Short mmCIF file of C-alpha atoms and ligand atoms in Angstrom, two decimals:
data_model
loop_
_atom_site.label_atom_id
_atom_site.label_comp_id
_atom_site.label_asym_id
_atom_site.label_seq_id
_atom_site.Cartn_x
_atom_site.Cartn_y
_atom_site.Cartn_z
CA MET N 1 38.76 -24.61 45.38
CA GLY N 2 35.47 -24.09 43.57
CA GLU N 3 34.09 -26.15 40.71
CA ARG N 4 37.59 -26.80 39.28
CA GLY N 5 38.82 -28.21 42.59
CA LEU N 6 35.89 -30.54 43.18
CA ILE N 7 37.74 -33.60 41.83
CA SER N 8 40.51 -33.29 44.42
CA ARG N 9 37.87 -33.51 47.14
CA ILE N 10 36.07 -36.49 45.59
CA LEU N 11 39.19 -38.42 44.53
CA CYS N 12 40.93 -38.05 47.89
CA PRO N 13 40.81 -41.81 48.78
CA LYS N 14 42.19 -42.77 45.36
CA PHE N 15 45.28 -40.60 45.69
CA GLY N 16 46.04 -41.30 49.36
CA GLY N 17 44.37 -38.31 51.00
CA TYR N 18 43.64 -38.67 54.70
CA LEU N 19 40.38 -36.76 54.82
CA THR N 20 38.12 -34.56 52.75
CA PHE N 21 35.51 -31.97 53.63
CA GLY N 22 31.85 -32.65 53.08
CA THR N 23 29.05 -30.26 54.03
CA LEU N 24 25.91 -31.17 55.93
CA GLU N 25 23.75 -29.00 53.71
CA SER N 26 24.08 -27.98 50.07
CA GLY N 27 25.42 -24.41 49.78
CA VAL N 28 26.46 -24.19 53.44
CA VAL N 29 30.23 -24.40 52.94
CA SER N 30 33.37 -23.30 54.77
CA ALA N 31 35.23 -23.04 51.42
CA PRO N 32 34.01 -22.94 47.80
CA GLY N 33 33.43 -26.24 46.02
CA GLN N 34 32.84 -28.52 48.98
CA PRO N 35 30.47 -31.36 48.08
CA THR N 36 27.73 -32.47 50.44
CA ILE N 37 28.31 -35.60 52.54
CA LYS N 38 25.21 -37.03 50.87
CA ASP N 39 26.77 -36.62 47.38
CA LEU N 40 30.12 -38.01 48.54
CA LEU N 41 28.46 -41.13 49.91
CA ASN N 42 25.47 -41.68 47.62
CA LEU N 43 26.56 -40.16 44.30
CA TYR N 44 30.33 -40.77 44.22
CA HIS N 45 30.33 -43.84 46.53
CA PHE N 46 33.27 -42.33 48.39
CA ARG N 47 33.71 -45.30 50.77
CA GLN N 48 34.33 -47.65 47.83
CA LEU N 49 37.05 -45.48 46.19
CA GLY N 50 40.67 -46.62 46.45
CA PRO N 51 44.00 -46.62 44.59
CA ASP N 52 42.73 -49.03 41.90
CA THR N 53 39.55 -47.09 41.14
CA LYS N 54 39.44 -45.95 37.50
CA VAL N 55 38.45 -42.32 36.99
CA PHE N 56 36.04 -41.26 34.24
CA GLY N 57 34.52 -37.87 33.71
CA ILE N 58 32.74 -35.38 31.53
CA ILE N 59 34.94 -32.65 30.04
CA GLY N 60 33.01 -29.45 29.31
CA LYS N 61 32.48 -25.76 30.02
CA PRO N 62 29.92 -25.28 31.48
CA VAL N 63 29.62 -28.81 32.84
CA GLY N 64 27.95 -28.64 36.28
CA HIS N 65 24.49 -29.22 34.73
CA SER N 66 25.46 -32.63 33.29
CA LYS N 67 23.59 -35.63 34.66
CA SER N 68 26.31 -38.03 33.48
CA PRO N 69 27.88 -38.56 36.95
CA ILE N 70 24.49 -39.63 38.35
CA LEU N 71 23.98 -42.10 35.53
CA TYR N 72 27.42 -43.70 35.32
CA ASN N 73 28.13 -43.87 39.07
CA GLU N 74 24.84 -45.67 39.66
CA ALA N 75 25.59 -48.09 36.82
CA PHE N 76 29.19 -48.71 38.02
CA LYS N 77 27.87 -49.53 41.48
CA SER N 78 25.17 -51.89 40.26
CA ALA N 79 27.71 -53.80 38.11
CA GLY N 80 30.36 -53.90 40.88
CA PHE N 81 32.73 -52.00 38.53
CA ASN N 82 35.57 -50.18 40.33
CA GLY N 83 35.15 -46.75 38.74
CA VAL N 84 34.04 -43.24 39.57
CA TYR N 85 32.66 -40.60 37.21
CA VAL N 86 33.11 -36.85 37.87
CA HIS N 87 32.42 -33.42 36.36
CA LEU N 88 35.54 -31.93 34.79
CA LEU N 89 35.34 -28.18 34.19
CA VAL N 90 37.96 -27.70 31.48
CA ASP N 91 39.12 -24.52 29.68
CA ASP N 92 41.60 -26.10 27.25
CA ILE N 93 41.13 -29.75 26.38
CA ALA N 94 44.63 -30.22 24.90
CA SER N 95 46.41 -29.11 28.06
CA PHE N 96 43.89 -31.01 30.21
CA LEU N 97 44.63 -34.29 28.39
CA GLN N 98 48.39 -33.67 28.59
CA THR N 99 48.14 -33.13 32.35
CA TYR N 100 45.74 -35.97 33.18
CA SER N 101 47.68 -38.47 31.09
CA SER N 102 48.00 -41.48 33.39
CA THR N 103 45.99 -44.68 33.04
CA ASP N 104 44.18 -43.75 36.29
CA PHE N 105 42.09 -41.48 34.05
CA ALA N 106 40.55 -44.23 31.94
CA GLY N 107 37.92 -42.44 29.86
CA PHE N 108 36.14 -39.17 29.22
CA SER N 109 32.88 -37.97 27.79
CA CYS N 110 33.24 -34.71 25.94
CA THR N 111 30.69 -31.91 25.68
CA ILE N 112 30.27 -28.26 24.72
CA PRO N 113 32.62 -26.62 23.60
CA HIS N 114 35.36 -29.25 23.28
CA LYS N 115 34.07 -31.94 20.90
CA GLU N 116 35.72 -30.58 17.79
CA ALA N 117 39.06 -29.77 19.45
CA ALA N 118 39.02 -33.31 20.91
CA VAL N 119 39.50 -34.80 17.42
CA LYS N 120 42.99 -33.27 17.20
CA CYS N 121 43.94 -34.33 20.74
CA CYS N 122 43.42 -38.09 20.34
CA ASP N 123 46.19 -40.49 19.27
CA GLU N 124 43.65 -42.40 17.19
CA VAL N 125 40.17 -41.39 15.98
CA ASP N 126 37.37 -43.66 14.79
CA PRO N 127 36.65 -43.02 11.04
CA VAL N 128 32.99 -42.04 11.72
CA ALA N 129 34.04 -39.47 14.35
CA LYS N 130 36.61 -38.18 11.86
CA SER N 131 33.95 -37.67 9.17
CA ILE N 132 31.65 -35.97 11.70
CA GLY N 133 34.56 -33.83 12.91
CA ALA N 134 33.63 -34.34 16.58
CA VAL N 135 34.61 -36.73 19.36
CA ASN N 136 32.29 -37.15 22.37
CA CYS N 137 33.87 -40.25 23.91
CA ILE N 138 37.56 -40.79 24.71
CA ILE N 139 39.00 -44.11 25.89
CA ARG N 140 42.50 -44.53 27.27
CA ARG N 141 44.25 -47.77 26.39
CA PRO N 142 45.43 -49.40 29.64
CA ASN N 143 48.65 -50.82 28.12
CA ASP N 144 50.25 -47.66 26.65
CA ALA N 145 47.96 -44.80 27.88
CA LYS N 146 47.23 -43.72 24.26
CA ILE N 147 43.81 -42.20 23.73
CA PHE N 148 41.17 -43.24 21.21
CA GLY N 149 38.28 -40.94 20.26
CA CYS N 150 34.87 -41.89 18.88
CA ASN N 151 31.37 -40.43 18.50
CA THR N 152 28.34 -41.99 20.18
CA ASP N 153 26.09 -38.92 19.77
CA TYR N 154 24.83 -39.72 16.31
CA VAL N 155 23.65 -43.25 17.20
CA GLY N 156 21.82 -41.97 20.31
CA ALA N 157 20.07 -39.09 18.53
CA ILE N 158 19.20 -40.83 15.29
CA SER N 159 17.77 -43.94 16.93
CA ALA N 160 15.60 -41.79 19.27
CA ILE N 161 14.30 -39.78 16.28
CA GLU N 162 13.67 -42.95 14.23
CA ASP N 163 11.68 -44.41 17.14
CA GLY N 164 9.59 -41.22 17.26
CA LEU N 165 8.99 -41.26 13.49
CA ARG N 166 7.90 -44.90 13.43
CA GLY N 167 4.71 -43.81 15.19
CA ILE N 168 3.98 -41.35 12.35
CA PHE N 169 5.25 -42.86 9.08
CA ILE N 170 4.99 -46.44 7.96
CA GLN N 171 7.61 -47.15 5.33
CA PRO N 172 10.20 -49.87 4.72
CA GLY N 173 13.73 -49.17 6.02
CA SER N 174 14.50 -46.04 8.00
CA PRO N 175 11.59 -43.61 8.50
CA LEU N 176 14.17 -40.88 7.86
CA ALA N 177 14.68 -41.92 4.22
CA ASN N 178 13.81 -39.11 1.76
CA LYS N 179 12.63 -36.78 4.56
CA LEU N 180 13.76 -33.16 4.83
CA PHE N 181 15.80 -32.90 8.03
CA VAL N 182 16.42 -29.34 9.26
CA ILE N 183 19.18 -28.94 11.84
CA ILE N 184 19.82 -25.80 13.90
CA GLY N 185 23.46 -25.61 14.97
CA ALA N 186 26.65 -26.82 13.35
CA GLY N 187 28.75 -27.81 16.36
CA GLY N 188 29.57 -31.35 17.49
CA ALA N 189 25.97 -32.47 18.01
CA GLY N 190 24.79 -30.75 14.79
CA LYS N 191 27.44 -32.46 12.69
CA ALA N 192 26.71 -35.83 14.31
CA LEU N 193 23.02 -35.52 13.47
CA ALA N 194 23.78 -34.35 9.93
CA TYR N 195 26.04 -37.37 9.41
CA GLY N 196 23.51 -39.82 10.86
CA ALA N 197 20.52 -38.38 8.98
CA LYS N 198 22.39 -38.49 5.67
CA GLU N 199 23.42 -42.08 6.35
CA LYS N 200 19.71 -42.90 6.71
CA GLY N 201 18.87 -41.25 3.40
CA ALA N 202 17.42 -37.91 4.63
CA ARG N 203 18.02 -34.61 2.82
CA VAL N 204 19.78 -32.33 5.29
CA VAL N 205 19.61 -28.55 5.68
CA ILE N 206 21.62 -26.82 8.43
CA ALA N 207 21.07 -23.36 9.92
CA ASN N 208 23.70 -21.79 12.13
CA ARG N 209 24.36 -18.49 13.91
CA THR N 210 27.84 -18.24 12.38
CA TYR N 211 27.25 -18.84 8.70
CA GLU N 212 30.98 -19.36 7.98
CA ASN N 213 31.02 -22.43 10.26
CA LEU N 214 28.50 -24.04 7.91
CA LEU N 215 30.71 -23.71 4.89
CA LYS N 216 33.06 -26.32 6.35
CA LEU N 217 30.26 -28.90 6.26
CA VAL N 218 29.94 -31.00 3.16
CA GLY N 219 26.82 -32.62 1.79
CA ALA N 220 24.23 -30.42 3.52
CA ASP N 221 22.52 -27.23 2.36
CA ALA N 222 23.25 -24.18 4.48
CA ILE N 223 20.78 -21.47 5.53
CA THR N 224 20.90 -18.63 8.06
CA LEU N 225 18.97 -18.69 11.35
CA ALA N 226 16.71 -15.94 10.01
CA ASP N 227 15.79 -18.10 6.97
CA LEU N 228 14.41 -20.74 9.33
CA ASN N 229 11.32 -18.74 10.14
CA ASN N 230 10.36 -18.51 6.46
CA PHE N 231 11.16 -22.05 5.42
CA ARG N 232 8.97 -23.48 2.64
CA PRO N 233 6.91 -26.27 4.22
CA GLU N 234 6.96 -29.78 2.84
CA ASP N 235 5.36 -32.99 4.10
CA GLY N 236 7.05 -34.88 6.95
CA MET N 237 9.74 -32.32 7.79
CA ILE N 238 11.88 -32.95 10.85
CA LEU N 239 13.50 -30.24 12.98
CA ALA N 240 16.44 -30.76 15.34
CA ASN N 241 17.87 -28.10 17.66
CA THR N 242 21.51 -28.82 18.43
CA THR N 243 22.44 -25.44 19.94
CA SER N 244 22.37 -24.71 23.66
CA ILE N 245 19.48 -22.26 23.18
CA GLY N 246 16.78 -22.98 25.79
CA MET N 247 19.16 -24.70 28.21
CA GLN N 248 18.89 -23.87 31.92
CA PRO N 249 18.99 -21.16 33.17
CA LYS N 250 17.83 -19.45 29.92
CA VAL N 251 14.69 -21.55 29.61
CA ASP N 252 12.69 -18.74 27.97
CA GLU N 253 14.81 -18.85 24.82
CA THR N 254 13.93 -20.75 21.67
CA PRO N 255 15.76 -20.94 18.32
CA ILE N 256 12.70 -20.63 16.07
CA SER N 257 9.38 -18.78 16.20
CA LYS N 258 6.30 -20.79 17.16
CA HIS N 259 4.44 -20.02 13.91
CA ALA N 260 7.19 -21.76 11.89
CA LEU N 261 6.82 -24.99 13.91
CA SER N 262 3.50 -26.05 12.40
CA SER N 263 5.40 -27.21 9.27
CA TYR N 264 7.19 -29.98 11.15
CA ALA N 265 5.99 -33.56 11.76
CA LEU N 266 8.60 -34.14 14.45
CA VAL N 267 10.75 -31.78 16.53
CA PHE N 268 13.80 -32.93 18.47
CA ASP N 269 15.79 -30.87 20.98
CA ALA N 270 19.31 -31.97 22.00
CA VAL N 271 19.04 -29.79 25.12
CA TYR N 272 17.95 -31.98 28.02
CA THR N 273 18.03 -29.59 30.97
CA PRO N 274 15.09 -28.93 31.18
CA LYS N 275 13.61 -32.08 29.69
CA ILE N 276 10.79 -30.15 28.00
CA THR N 277 12.29 -26.97 26.55
CA ARG N 278 10.28 -24.04 25.29
CA LEU N 279 10.94 -25.32 21.74
CA LEU N 280 9.43 -28.73 22.55
CA ARG N 281 6.48 -27.23 24.41
CA GLU N 282 5.64 -24.95 21.47
CA ALA N 283 6.20 -27.77 18.96
CA GLU N 284 3.75 -30.01 20.82
CA GLU N 285 1.21 -27.16 20.96
CA SER N 286 1.67 -26.82 17.18
CA GLY N 287 0.81 -30.48 16.63
CA ALA N 288 4.30 -31.94 16.13
CA LYS N 289 5.56 -35.15 17.70
CA ILE N 290 8.42 -34.36 20.09
CA VAL N 291 11.59 -36.24 20.99
CA THR N 292 13.57 -35.02 24.00
CA GLY N 293 17.31 -34.65 24.45
CA LEU N 294 17.02 -37.04 27.37
CA GLU N 295 16.26 -39.87 24.94
CA MET N 296 19.40 -39.01 22.95
CA PHE N 297 21.37 -38.74 26.17
CA ILE N 298 20.36 -42.22 27.28
CA GLY N 299 21.06 -43.70 23.82
CA GLN N 300 24.55 -42.22 23.51
CA ALA N 301 25.36 -43.22 27.10
CA PHE N 302 24.66 -46.93 26.39
CA GLU N 303 27.54 -47.07 23.95
CA GLN N 304 29.91 -44.98 26.09
CA TYR N 305 29.28 -47.19 29.13
CA GLU N 306 30.10 -50.30 27.12
CA ARG N 307 33.30 -48.73 25.79
CA PHE N 308 34.33 -47.54 29.28
CA THR N 309 33.71 -50.79 31.12
CA GLY N 310 33.65 -53.59 28.53
CA LEU N 311 30.32 -54.59 30.13
CA PRO N 312 26.82 -54.54 28.61
CA ALA N 313 24.96 -51.30 29.40
CA PRO N 314 22.25 -51.69 32.07
CA LYS N 315 19.62 -50.11 29.84
CA GLU N 316 16.69 -50.45 32.23
CA LEU N 317 18.72 -48.93 35.08
CA PHE N 318 19.73 -45.96 32.85
CA ARG N 319 16.08 -45.35 31.97
CA LYS N 320 15.03 -45.64 35.61
CA VAL N 321 17.72 -43.24 36.84
CA MET N 322 16.94 -40.66 34.14
CA SER N 323 13.15 -40.94 34.58
CA LYS N 324 13.59 -38.87 37.76
CA TYR N 325 14.68 -35.85 35.66
N1 NAP W 401 21.08 -34.90 24.68
C1 NAP W 401 22.32 -35.27 24.53
O1 NAP W 401 22.72 -36.41 24.76
C2 NAP W 401 23.29 -34.26 24.00
C3 NAP W 401 24.48 -34.69 23.41
C4 NAP W 401 25.32 -33.73 22.88
C5 NAP W 401 25.01 -32.38 22.98
N2 NAP W 401 23.86 -32.01 23.58
C6 NAP W 401 23.49 -30.60 23.69
O2 NAP W 401 23.57 -30.00 22.40
C7 NAP W 401 24.01 -28.66 22.51
C8 NAP W 401 25.22 -28.43 21.60
O3 NAP W 401 26.30 -29.22 22.03
P1 NAP W 401 27.62 -29.35 21.11
O4 NAP W 401 28.50 -30.28 21.83
O5 NAP W 401 27.25 -29.60 19.68
O6 NAP W 401 28.24 -27.88 21.22
P2 NAP W 401 29.21 -27.10 20.22
O7 NAP W 401 30.04 -28.05 19.42
O8 NAP W 401 29.94 -26.09 21.03
O9 NAP W 401 28.21 -26.34 19.22
C9 NAP W 401 27.33 -25.37 19.68
C10 NAP W 401 26.42 -24.91 18.53
O10 NAP W 401 25.43 -24.06 19.10
C11 NAP W 401 25.46 -22.78 18.45
N3 NAP W 401 25.12 -21.78 19.46
C12 NAP W 401 25.58 -21.71 20.73
N4 NAP W 401 25.00 -20.67 21.38
C13 NAP W 401 24.15 -20.09 20.49
C14 NAP W 401 23.28 -18.98 20.56
N5 NAP W 401 23.14 -18.24 21.67
N6 NAP W 401 22.56 -18.65 19.45
C15 NAP W 401 22.67 -19.39 18.31
N7 NAP W 401 23.50 -20.46 18.20
C16 NAP W 401 24.23 -20.80 19.27
C17 NAP W 401 26.87 -22.65 17.91
O11 NAP W 401 26.86 -21.73 16.83
P3 NAP W 401 28.21 -20.96 16.32
O12 NAP W 401 28.85 -21.87 15.28
O13 NAP W 401 27.68 -19.72 15.75
O14 NAP W 401 29.07 -20.76 17.53
C18 NAP W 401 27.13 -24.10 17.45
O15 NAP W 401 26.51 -24.35 16.23
C19 NAP W 401 24.29 -28.42 24.00
O16 NAP W 401 23.16 -27.82 24.58
C20 NAP W 401 24.48 -29.82 24.55
O17 NAP W 401 24.14 -29.90 25.93
C21 NAP W 401 23.00 -32.92 24.09
#
């Protein structure tokens, strides 16, 4: 029942169920968690699911806001790939992975708050994900069901920010080189950005609500959230929010005061629901270039799709699907 039970309704044809319940209208249900017939048919492609269908999903809490099922299911269908991608509301990732341990569950994306715990749960972890301390993509090996964790967040975010900066700075190599890169948040996404920005030669400063969590990070200067509003300006500064502040439904929240934003050449927000957060709106009003979390989302999804399916990512299709949001 409810959000946790949704997968048993969607995956019914894979595991031999005779029928499932779908509602005619969203919200008009006879029991909690029933999907609409429209979603069963058009989003999860229910009629194509069968015993050989590989299951993928996004592990998170909360997770219902994620657009990943829309993106991957559309791409699977267009490539003729026998897979389905679902939301997985998970409290404890270790016990989830122990329970869903068969090769039917072929891969997972991992989001808030499980990316760091995921590192310890994998049988093997990519060295970059290990240095970041966060896994956002888990692949199960079909031969022995062992799981491999990697991080696609940093490539997605850093390439979107570099694309944004190329319109502002003309310099050889990465436009991030020698820039001051200020990151709010020290969770999975924050660490991924810190790693990527340092790789590109930026100087990194991180601000976090829980100051102690910053002390575990090496190679970046740490400041408190309050310090952010009085940061000494310098040319070409970049700001990245990697907390969930400003995410739906709390769209009125922002991690930094508007007056402090005028110091930044470019502002990036990892939050992508809504696409334009209060932070991005105020940054644009303050004259900064903005890069949305949607651009990071699309970039990190390219690599996950290729790892999940072994097929090239349909980049144009991804952009088209996400342009509706
Ligand atoms: N666009 C994309 O493709 C993409 C990819 C990854 C993540 N994201 C987004 O990035 C955000 C973070 O994800 P994550 O996986 O890095 O999560 P995470 O590992 O759980 O880290 C969350 C971070 O946010 C901070 N935080 C949370 N609530 C806060 C609040 N009310 N005030 C101040 N700080 C707060 C936490 O600080 P403490 O250390 O004090 O707890 C921590 O630094 C989420 O909104 C997620 O949707 C987007």
